[in-house]
Short mmCIF file of C-alpha atoms and ligand atoms in Angstrom, two decimals:
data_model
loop_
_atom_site.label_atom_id
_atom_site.label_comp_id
_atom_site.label_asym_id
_atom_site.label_seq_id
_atom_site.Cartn_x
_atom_site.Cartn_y
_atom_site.Cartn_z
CA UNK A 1144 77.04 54.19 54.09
CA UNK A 1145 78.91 53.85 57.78
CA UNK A 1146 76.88 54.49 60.98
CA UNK A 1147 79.32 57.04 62.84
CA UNK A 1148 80.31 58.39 65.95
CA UNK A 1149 82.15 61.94 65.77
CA UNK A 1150 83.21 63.15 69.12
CA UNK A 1151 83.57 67.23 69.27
CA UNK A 1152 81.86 67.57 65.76
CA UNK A 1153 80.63 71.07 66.96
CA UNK A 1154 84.56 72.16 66.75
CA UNK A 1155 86.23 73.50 64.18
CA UNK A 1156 87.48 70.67 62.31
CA UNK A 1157 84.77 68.51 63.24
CA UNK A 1158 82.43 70.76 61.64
CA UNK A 1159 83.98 70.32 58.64
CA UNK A 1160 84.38 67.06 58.33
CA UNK A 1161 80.51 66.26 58.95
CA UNK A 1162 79.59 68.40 55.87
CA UNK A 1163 82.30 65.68 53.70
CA UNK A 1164 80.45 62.81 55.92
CA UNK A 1165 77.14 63.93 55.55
CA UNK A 1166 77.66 64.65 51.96
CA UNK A 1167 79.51 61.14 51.12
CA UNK A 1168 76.07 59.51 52.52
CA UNK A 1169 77.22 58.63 56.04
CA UNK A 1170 74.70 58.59 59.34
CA UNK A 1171 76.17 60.84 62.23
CA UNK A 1172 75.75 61.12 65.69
CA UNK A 1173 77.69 64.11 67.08
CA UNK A 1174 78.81 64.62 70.46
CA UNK A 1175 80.27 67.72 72.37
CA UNK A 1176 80.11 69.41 75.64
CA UNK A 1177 80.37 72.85 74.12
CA UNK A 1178 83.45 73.73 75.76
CA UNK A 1179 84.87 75.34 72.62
CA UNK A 1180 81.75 75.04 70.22
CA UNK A 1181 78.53 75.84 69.95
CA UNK A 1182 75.49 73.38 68.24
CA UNK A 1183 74.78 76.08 66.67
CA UNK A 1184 77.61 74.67 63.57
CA UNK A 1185 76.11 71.49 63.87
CA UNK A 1186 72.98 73.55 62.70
CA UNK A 1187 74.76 74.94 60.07
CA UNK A 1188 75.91 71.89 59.29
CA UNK A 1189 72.62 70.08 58.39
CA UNK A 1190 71.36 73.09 55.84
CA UNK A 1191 74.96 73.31 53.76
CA UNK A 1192 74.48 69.25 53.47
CA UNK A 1193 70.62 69.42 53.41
CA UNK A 1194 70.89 66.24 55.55
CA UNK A 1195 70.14 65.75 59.66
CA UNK A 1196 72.35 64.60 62.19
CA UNK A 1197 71.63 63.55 65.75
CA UNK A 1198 73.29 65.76 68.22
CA UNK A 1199 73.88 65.17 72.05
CA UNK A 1200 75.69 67.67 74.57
CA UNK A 1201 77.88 64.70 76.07
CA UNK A 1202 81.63 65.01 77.59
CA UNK A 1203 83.93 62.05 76.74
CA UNK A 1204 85.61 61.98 80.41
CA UNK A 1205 81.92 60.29 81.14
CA UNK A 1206 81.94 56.80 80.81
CA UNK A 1207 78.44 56.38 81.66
CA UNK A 1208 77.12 59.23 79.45
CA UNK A 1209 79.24 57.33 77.00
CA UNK A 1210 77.87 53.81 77.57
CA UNK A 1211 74.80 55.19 77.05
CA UNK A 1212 75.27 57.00 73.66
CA UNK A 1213 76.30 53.65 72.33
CA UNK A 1214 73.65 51.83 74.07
CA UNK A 1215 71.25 53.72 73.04
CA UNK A 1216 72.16 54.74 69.20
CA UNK A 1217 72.89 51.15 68.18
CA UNK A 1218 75.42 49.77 66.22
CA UNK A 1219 78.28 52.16 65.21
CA UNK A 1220 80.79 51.35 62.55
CA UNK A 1221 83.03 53.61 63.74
CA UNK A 1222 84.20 56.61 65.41
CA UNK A 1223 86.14 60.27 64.68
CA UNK A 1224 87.32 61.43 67.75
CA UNK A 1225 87.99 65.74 67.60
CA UNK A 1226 87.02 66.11 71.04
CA UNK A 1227 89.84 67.52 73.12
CA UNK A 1228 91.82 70.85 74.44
CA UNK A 1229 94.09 72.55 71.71
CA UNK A 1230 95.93 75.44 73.12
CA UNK A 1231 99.38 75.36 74.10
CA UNK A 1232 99.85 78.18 76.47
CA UNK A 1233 96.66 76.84 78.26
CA UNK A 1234 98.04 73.45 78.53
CA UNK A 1235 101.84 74.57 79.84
CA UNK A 1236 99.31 76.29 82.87
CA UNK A 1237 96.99 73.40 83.45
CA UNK A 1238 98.82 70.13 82.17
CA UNK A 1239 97.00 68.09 84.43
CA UNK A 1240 93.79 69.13 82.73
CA UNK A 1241 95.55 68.43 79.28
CA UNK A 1242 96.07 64.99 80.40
CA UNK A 1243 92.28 64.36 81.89
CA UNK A 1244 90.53 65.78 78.79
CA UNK A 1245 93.00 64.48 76.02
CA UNK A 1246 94.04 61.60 77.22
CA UNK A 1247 91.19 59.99 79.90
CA UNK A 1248 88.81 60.84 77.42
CA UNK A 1249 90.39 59.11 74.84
CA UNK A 1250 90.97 56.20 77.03
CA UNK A 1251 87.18 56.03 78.73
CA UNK A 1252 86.25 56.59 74.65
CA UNK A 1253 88.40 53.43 73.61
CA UNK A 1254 86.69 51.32 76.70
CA UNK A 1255 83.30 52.06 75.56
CA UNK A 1256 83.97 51.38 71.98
CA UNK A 1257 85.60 47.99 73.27
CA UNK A 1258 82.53 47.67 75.55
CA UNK A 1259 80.65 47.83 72.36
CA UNK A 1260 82.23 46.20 69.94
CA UNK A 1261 83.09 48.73 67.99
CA UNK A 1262 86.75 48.74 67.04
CA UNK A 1263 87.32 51.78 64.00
CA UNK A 1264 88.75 55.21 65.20
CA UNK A 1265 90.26 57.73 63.42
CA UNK A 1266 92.06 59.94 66.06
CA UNK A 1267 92.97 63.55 65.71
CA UNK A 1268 96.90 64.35 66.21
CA UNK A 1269 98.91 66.98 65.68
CA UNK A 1270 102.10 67.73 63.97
CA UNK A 1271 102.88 69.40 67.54
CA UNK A 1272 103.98 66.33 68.43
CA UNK A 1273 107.44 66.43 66.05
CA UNK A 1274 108.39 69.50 68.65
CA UNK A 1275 111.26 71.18 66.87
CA UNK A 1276 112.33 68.55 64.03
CA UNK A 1277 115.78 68.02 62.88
CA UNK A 1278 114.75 68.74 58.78
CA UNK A 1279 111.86 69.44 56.62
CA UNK A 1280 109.57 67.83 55.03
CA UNK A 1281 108.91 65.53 58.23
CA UNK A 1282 107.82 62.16 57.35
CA UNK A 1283 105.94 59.67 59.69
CA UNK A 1284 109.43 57.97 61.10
CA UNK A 1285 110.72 61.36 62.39
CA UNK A 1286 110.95 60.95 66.46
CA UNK A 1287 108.31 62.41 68.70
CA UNK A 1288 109.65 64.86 70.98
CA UNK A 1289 106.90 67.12 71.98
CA UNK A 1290 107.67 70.50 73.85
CA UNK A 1291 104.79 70.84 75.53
CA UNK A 1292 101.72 69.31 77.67
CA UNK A 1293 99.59 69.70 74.81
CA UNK A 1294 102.12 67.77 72.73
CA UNK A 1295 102.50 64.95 75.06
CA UNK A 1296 98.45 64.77 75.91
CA UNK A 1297 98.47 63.86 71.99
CA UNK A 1298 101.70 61.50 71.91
CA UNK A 1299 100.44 59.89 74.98
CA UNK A 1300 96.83 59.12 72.93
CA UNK A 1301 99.08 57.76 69.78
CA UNK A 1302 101.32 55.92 72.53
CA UNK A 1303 98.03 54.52 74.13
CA UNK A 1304 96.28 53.52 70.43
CA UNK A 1305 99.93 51.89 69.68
CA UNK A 1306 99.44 49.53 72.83
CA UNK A 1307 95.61 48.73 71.98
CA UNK A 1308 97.02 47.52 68.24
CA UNK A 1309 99.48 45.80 69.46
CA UNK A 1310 97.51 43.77 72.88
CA UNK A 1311 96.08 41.02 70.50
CA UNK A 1312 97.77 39.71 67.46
CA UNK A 1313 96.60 41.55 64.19
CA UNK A 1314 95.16 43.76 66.37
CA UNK A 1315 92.72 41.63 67.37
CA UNK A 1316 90.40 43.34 64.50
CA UNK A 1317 90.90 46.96 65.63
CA UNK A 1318 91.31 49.46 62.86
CA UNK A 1319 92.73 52.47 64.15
CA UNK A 1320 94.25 56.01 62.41
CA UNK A 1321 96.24 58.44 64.37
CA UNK A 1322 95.94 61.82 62.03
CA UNK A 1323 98.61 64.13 62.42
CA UNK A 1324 97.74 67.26 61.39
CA UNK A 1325 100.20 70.49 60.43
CA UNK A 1326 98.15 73.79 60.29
CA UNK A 1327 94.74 74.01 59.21
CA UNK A 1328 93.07 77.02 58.20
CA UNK A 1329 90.38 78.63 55.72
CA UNK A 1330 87.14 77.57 56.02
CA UNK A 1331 84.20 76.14 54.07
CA UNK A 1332 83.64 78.15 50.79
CA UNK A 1333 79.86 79.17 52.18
CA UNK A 1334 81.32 81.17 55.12
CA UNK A 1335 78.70 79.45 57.25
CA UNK A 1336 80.70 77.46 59.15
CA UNK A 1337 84.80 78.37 60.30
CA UNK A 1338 87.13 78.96 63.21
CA UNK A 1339 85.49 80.91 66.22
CA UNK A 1340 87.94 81.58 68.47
CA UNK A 1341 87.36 82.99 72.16
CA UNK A 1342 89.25 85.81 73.42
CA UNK A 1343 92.43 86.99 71.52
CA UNK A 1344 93.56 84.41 68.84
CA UNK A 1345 96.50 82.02 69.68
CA UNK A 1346 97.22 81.18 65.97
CA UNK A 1347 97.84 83.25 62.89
CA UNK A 1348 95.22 82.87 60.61
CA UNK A 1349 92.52 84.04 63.03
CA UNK A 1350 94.56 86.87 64.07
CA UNK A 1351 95.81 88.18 60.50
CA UNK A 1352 91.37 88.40 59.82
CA UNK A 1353 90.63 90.35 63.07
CA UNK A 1354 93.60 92.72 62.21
CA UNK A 1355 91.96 93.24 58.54
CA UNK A 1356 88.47 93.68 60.31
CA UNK A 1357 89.42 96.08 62.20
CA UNK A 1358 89.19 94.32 65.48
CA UNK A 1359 92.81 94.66 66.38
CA UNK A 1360 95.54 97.22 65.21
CA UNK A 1361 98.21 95.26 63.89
CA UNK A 1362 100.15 92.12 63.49
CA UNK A 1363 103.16 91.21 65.45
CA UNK A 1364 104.94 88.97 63.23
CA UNK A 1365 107.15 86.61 66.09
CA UNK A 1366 110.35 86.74 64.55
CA UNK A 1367 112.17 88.04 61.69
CA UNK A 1368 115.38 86.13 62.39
CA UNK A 1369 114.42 82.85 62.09
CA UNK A 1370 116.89 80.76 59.30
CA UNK A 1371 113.76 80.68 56.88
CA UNK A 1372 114.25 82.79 53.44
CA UNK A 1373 112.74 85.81 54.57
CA UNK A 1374 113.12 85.49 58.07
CA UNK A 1375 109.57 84.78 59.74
CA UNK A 1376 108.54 81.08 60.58
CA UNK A 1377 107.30 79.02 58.16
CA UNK A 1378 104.67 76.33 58.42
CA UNK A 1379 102.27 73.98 56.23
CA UNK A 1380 98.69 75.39 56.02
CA UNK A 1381 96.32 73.19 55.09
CA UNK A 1382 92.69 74.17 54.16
CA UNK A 1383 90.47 72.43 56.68
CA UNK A 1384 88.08 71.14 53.92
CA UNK A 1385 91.32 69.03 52.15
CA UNK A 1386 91.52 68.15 55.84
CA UNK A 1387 87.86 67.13 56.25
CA UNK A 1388 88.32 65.28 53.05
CA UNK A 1389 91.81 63.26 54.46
CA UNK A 1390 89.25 62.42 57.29
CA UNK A 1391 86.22 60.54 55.31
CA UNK A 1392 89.11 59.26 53.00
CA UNK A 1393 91.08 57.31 56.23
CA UNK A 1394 87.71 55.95 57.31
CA UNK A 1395 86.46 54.61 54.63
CA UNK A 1396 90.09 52.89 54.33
CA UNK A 1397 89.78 51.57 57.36
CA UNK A 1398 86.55 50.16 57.47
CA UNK A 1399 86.95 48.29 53.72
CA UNK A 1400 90.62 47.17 55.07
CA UNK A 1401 92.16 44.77 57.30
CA UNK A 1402 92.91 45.26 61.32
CA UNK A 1403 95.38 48.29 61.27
CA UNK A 1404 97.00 50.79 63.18
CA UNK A 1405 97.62 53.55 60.38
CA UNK A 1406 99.53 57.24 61.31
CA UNK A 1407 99.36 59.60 58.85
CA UNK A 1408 100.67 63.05 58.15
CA UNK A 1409 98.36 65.88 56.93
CA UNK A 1410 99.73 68.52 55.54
CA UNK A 1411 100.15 70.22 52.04
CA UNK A 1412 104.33 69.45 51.77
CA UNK A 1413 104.50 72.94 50.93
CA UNK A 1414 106.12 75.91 53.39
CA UNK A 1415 104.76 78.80 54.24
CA UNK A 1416 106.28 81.89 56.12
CA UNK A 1417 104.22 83.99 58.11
CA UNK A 1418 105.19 87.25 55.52
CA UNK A 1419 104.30 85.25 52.88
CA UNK A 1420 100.66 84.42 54.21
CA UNK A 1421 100.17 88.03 55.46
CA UNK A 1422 100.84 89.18 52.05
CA UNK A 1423 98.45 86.41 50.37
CA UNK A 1424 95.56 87.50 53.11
CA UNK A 1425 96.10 91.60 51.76
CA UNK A 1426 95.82 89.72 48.04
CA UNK A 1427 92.24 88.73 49.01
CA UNK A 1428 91.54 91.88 51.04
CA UNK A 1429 92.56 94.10 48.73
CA UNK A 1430 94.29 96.38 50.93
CA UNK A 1431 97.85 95.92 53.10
CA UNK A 1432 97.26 94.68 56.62
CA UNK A 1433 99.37 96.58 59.21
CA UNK A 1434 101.86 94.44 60.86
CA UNK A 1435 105.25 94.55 62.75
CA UNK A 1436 108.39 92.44 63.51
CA UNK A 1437 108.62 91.42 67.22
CA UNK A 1438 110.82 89.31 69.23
CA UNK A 1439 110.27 85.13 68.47
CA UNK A 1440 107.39 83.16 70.65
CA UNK A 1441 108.70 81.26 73.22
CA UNK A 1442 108.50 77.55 71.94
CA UNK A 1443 108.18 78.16 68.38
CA UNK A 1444 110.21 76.41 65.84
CA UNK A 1445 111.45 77.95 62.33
CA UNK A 1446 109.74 75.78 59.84
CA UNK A 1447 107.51 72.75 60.26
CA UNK A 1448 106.60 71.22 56.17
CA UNK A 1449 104.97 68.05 55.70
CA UNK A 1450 106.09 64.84 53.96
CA UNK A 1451 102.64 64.03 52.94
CA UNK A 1452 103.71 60.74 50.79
CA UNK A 1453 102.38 58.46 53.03
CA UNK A 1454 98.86 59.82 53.07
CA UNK A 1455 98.88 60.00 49.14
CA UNK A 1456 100.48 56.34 48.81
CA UNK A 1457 97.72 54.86 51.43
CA UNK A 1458 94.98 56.56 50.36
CA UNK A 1459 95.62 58.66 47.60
CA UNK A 1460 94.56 61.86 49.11
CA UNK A 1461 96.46 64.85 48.62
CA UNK A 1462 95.47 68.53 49.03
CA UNK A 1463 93.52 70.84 46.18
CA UNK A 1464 93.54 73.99 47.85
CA UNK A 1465 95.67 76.81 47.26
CA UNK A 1466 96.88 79.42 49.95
CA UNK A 1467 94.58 82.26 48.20
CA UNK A 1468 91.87 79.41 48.72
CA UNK A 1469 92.62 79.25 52.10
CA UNK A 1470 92.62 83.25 52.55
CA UNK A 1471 89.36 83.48 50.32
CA UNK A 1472 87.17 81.18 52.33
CA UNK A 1473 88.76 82.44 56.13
CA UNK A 1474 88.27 85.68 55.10
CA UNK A 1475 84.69 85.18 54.03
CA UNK A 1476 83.91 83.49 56.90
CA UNK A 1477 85.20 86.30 59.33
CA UNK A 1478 83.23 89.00 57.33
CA UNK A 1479 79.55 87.16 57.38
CA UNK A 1480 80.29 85.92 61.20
CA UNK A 1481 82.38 88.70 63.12
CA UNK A 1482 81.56 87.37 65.88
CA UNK A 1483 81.79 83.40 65.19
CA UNK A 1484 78.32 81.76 65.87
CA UNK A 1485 77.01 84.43 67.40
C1 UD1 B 360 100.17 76.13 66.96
C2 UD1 B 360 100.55 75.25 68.12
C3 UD1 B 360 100.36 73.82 67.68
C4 UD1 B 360 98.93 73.59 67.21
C5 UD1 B 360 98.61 74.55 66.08
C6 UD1 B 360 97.16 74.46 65.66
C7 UD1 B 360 102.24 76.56 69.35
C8 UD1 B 360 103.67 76.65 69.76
N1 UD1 B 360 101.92 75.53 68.52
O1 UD1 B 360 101.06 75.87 65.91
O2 UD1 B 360 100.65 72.98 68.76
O3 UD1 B 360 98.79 72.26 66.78
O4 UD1 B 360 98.84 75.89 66.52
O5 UD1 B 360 96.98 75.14 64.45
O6 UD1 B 360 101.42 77.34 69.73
N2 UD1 B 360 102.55 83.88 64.35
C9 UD1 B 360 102.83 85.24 64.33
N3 UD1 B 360 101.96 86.08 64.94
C10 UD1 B 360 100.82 85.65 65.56
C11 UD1 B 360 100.53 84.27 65.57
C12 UD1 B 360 101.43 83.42 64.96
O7 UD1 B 360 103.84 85.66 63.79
O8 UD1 B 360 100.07 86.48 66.11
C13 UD1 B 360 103.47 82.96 63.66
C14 UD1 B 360 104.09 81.92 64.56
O9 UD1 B 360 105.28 82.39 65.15
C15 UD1 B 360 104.33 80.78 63.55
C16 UD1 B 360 103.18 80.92 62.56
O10 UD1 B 360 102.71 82.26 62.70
O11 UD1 B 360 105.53 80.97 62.85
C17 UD1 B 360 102.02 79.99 62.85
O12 UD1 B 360 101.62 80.14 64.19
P1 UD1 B 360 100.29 79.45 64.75
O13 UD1 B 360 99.15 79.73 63.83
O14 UD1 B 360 100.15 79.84 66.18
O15 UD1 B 360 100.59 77.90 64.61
P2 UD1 B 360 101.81 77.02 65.20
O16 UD1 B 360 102.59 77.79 66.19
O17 UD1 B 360 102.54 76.45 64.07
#
């Protein structure tokens, strides 16, 4: 049993992963300013797991607030750190406050750990940061070129954990995990807790659920020239519970191993194309979803696929989840919570 820290646990992913914490036997103290969440999934959260967690409205650009948490929780053995802005458009408008919320958080974050003594993170990346790679499957060693604020707020964080690693030899006992992940999706098999969105979804997934809800007309699929076998983009999904699980997995490697700096892809290995998940999603719906072929998205790529060897030599975690699985649980989710948390 760890004593943890999960910054932004009221998000998405960090949702998820606390149900896999909570259920492996781990202590939690959650903290999020709400931005993007609500406490209501923290709520959630507690009766899937039947356990309690401690949860504080606390923004990680605020050292003191941060100081305190730590001061006044005790002893943690380490921290997950979700917390952070995820939308690309939003960030190519406002890089600056890509850069204050990604990356000064995650540095005033690292000082208070260091402050405290308290040297385990697990960080979330992003495959975003591979921008448009030169082949597929993309393994760990491929170079970082991101294309976009949000993509350099999260190279800049893995550029900044590289530097703490490296300032004492053998890392002067800092364990540290930069998780890059490819494209989760789904949700946890309840439909209590899952992606909530605000305003028009971004990514596909969300968007493909409000079309077969009703919510919006119809589909535009970016692209139907792409070099891909049928044309549309393709991409790794990954159900966000095999992500949750990649999560606990890393940690507890961390913590029972030596002074580390560990990056990790997380992805399935397997590709995806957009037709080929809009015609899994009408599997599960039971009915075709209406869709049409528009231009491309600026800044998209054809295909980003995993290499997820590394992950499953380190720690031996791999994915379990199938695409339908993925569909199933999203789809679940969206009917019992049209309108996310409510
Ligand atoms: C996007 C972000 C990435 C982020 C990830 C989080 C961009 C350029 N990249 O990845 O940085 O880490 O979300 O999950 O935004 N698509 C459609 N119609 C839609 C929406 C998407 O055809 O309405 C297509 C896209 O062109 C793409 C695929 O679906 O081929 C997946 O798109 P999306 O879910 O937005 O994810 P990414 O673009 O891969």
């Amino acid at each position: 049993m760890a004593r943890l820290l999960i910054t932004g646990g009221a998000g998405f992913i960090g949702s998820h992963t606390c149900v896999v914490l909570l259920q492996a036997g781990h202590e939690l103290v959650v903290i999020d300013n709400f931005h993007n969440s609500c406490p209501e999934a923290c709520r959630r959260v507690e009766r899937l797991t039947g356990r309690t967690l401690v949860l504080e409205q606390a923004d990680v650009r605020d050292g003191p607030r941060l100081n305190s948490v730590f001061d006044r929780h005790g002893r943690f053995d380490g921290v997950i750190h979700f917390a952070g802005l995820k939308a690309v458009g939003e960030s190519v408008k406002e890089p600056l406050l890509y850069w204050h919320v990604n990356v000064c958080g995650s540095r005033t974050l690292l000082q208070a750990m260091a402050a405290h003594g308290c040297r385990t993170l697990v960080f979330s990346s992003s495959a975003t940061l591979y921008g448009n790679p030169d082949s597929n499957p993309i393994a760990e060693t491929a170079p970082i070129r991101p294309v976009n604020p949000y993509g350099q707020s999260k190279a800049a964080v893995e550029r900044m954990s590289r530097d703490v690693a490296e300032s004492q030899p053998g890392c002067k006992g800092w364990r540290l995990a930069c998780l890059r992940y490819f494209n989760p999706v789904g949700a946890h098999p309840s439909g209590e807790i899952g992606e909530a969105p605000q305003g028009i979804p971004d990514n596909l997934f969300p968007f493909i659920s409000q079309v077969a809800m009703g919510e919006r007309s119809s589909l535009d699929v970016f692209g139907g020239d792409w070099p891909t076998p049928d044309g549309s983009g393709v991409r790794d999904y990954i159900h966000v519970m095999d992500l949750a699980a990649g999560h606990c997995v890393t940690l507890e490697h961390l913590l029972d191993g030596q002074p580390q700096l560990l990056t990790l892809n997380l992805g399935s290995g397997c590709g995806t194309s957009v037709l080929q998940a809009l015609a899994a999603f009408e599997r599960v719906v039971g009915r075709s979803i209406p869709h049409r072929i528009v231009a491309r998205r600026p800044g998209d790529v054809a295909m980003t696929v995993a290499d997820p060897g590394r992950a499953a030599a380190v720690l031996g975690w791999q994915t379990e989840r199938t695409l339908a699985e993925m569909c199933a649980d999203g789809w679940h989710w969206q009917q019992r919570n049209p309108l996310g948390f409510g």
